């Protein structure tokens, strides 16, 4: 019998951060993992015919814009 933790680990995998440990990097890494998980769900729903391609595209585009905004607000990739 699987536990809730095992189920959550399977459905929502998280990976350790291996970069320079700064708060903004950790936040962006978390945002990036959440983005990847949501993209995975959208792609699976579209592939299974549960989500129209145009809707999948719009959702992915919106998630991408959110991730870009997060990167900019956190100052990731800027020379400091």
Coordinates of C-alpha atoms in Angstrom, one line a residue:
X1 CA 0.0 0.0 0.0
X2 CA 1.4 3.4 -1.0
X3 CA 1.5 6.3 1.4
X4 CA 0.5 9.9 0.6
X5 CA 4.1 10.8 0.6
X6 CA 5.0 8.2 -2.0
X7 CA 2.0 9.3 -4.1
X8 CA 3.0 12.9 -3.9
X9 CA 6.6 12.1 -4.7
X10 CA 5.5 10.2 -7.8
X11 CA 3.0 12.8 -9.0
X12 CA 5.0 15.9 -8.0
X13 CA 8.7 15.0 -8.3
X14 CA 11.2 17.5 -7.0
X15 CA 14.9 17.5 -7.6
X16 CA 17.6 19.1 -5.5
X17 CA 19.2 22.4 -6.5
X18 CA 22.8 22.1 -7.5
X19 CA 23.6 25.7 -8.4
X20 CA 24.9 28.7 -6.3
X21 CA 22.7 28.8 -3.2
X22 CA 21.0 32.2 -3.1
X23 CA 17.4 32.8 -2.2
X24 CA 16.5 34.1 -5.7
X25 CA 18.1 31.0 -7.3
X26 CA 16.1 28.7 -5.1
X27 CA 12.9 30.5 -5.8
X28 CA 13.5 30.4 -9.5
X29 CA 14.4 26.7 -9.4
X30 CA 11.1 26.0 -7.6
X31 CA 9.2 28.0 -10.2
X32 CA 11.0 26.2 -13.0
X33 CA 10.1 22.8 -11.6
X34 CA 6.5 23.8 -11.2
X35 CA 6.5 25.1 -14.8
X36 CA 7.9 21.8 -16.0
X37 CA 5.3 19.8 -14.1
X38 CA 2.4 21.9 -15.4
X39 CA 3.7 21.6 -19.0
X40 CA 3.9 17.8 -18.6
X41 CA 0.2 17.7 -17.5
X42 CA -0.9 20.0 -20.4
X43 CA 1.0 17.9 -22.9
X44 CA -0.4 14.6 -21.6
X45 CA -4.0 16.0 -21.6
X46 CA -3.6 17.3 -25.2
X47 CA -2.0 14.0 -26.3
X48 CA -4.9 12.0 -24.8
X49 CA -7.4 14.2 -26.6
X50 CA -8.8 15.8 -23.4
X51 CA -7.5 19.3 -24.2
X52 CA -7.7 21.0 -27.6
X53 CA -4.3 21.9 -29.2
X54 CA -5.1 25.6 -29.3
X55 CA -6.0 25.6 -25.6
X56 CA -2.9 23.7 -24.7
X57 CA -0.8 26.2 -26.7
X58 CA -2.4 29.2 -24.9
X59 CA -1.9 27.7 -21.5
X60 CA 1.8 26.9 -22.3
X61 CA 2.3 30.4 -23.6
X62 CA 0.8 31.9 -20.5
X63 CA 3.0 29.7 -18.2
X64 CA 6.1 30.6 -20.3
X65 CA 5.3 34.4 -19.8
X66 CA 4.9 33.8 -16.1
X67 CA 8.2 32.0 -15.9
X68 CA 10.0 34.8 -17.9
X69 CA 8.5 37.4 -15.6
X70 CA 9.6 35.5 -12.5
X71 CA 13.2 35.3 -14.0
X72 CA 13.2 39.0 -14.6
X73 CA 11.8 40.0 -11.2
X74 CA 14.3 37.8 -9.4
X75 CA 17.2 39.2 -11.4
X76 CA 18.3 35.8 -12.6
X77 CA 21.0 35.9 -15.3
X78 CA 21.8 39.6 -14.8
X79 CA 25.3 40.6 -14.1
X80 CA 25.4 41.7 -10.5

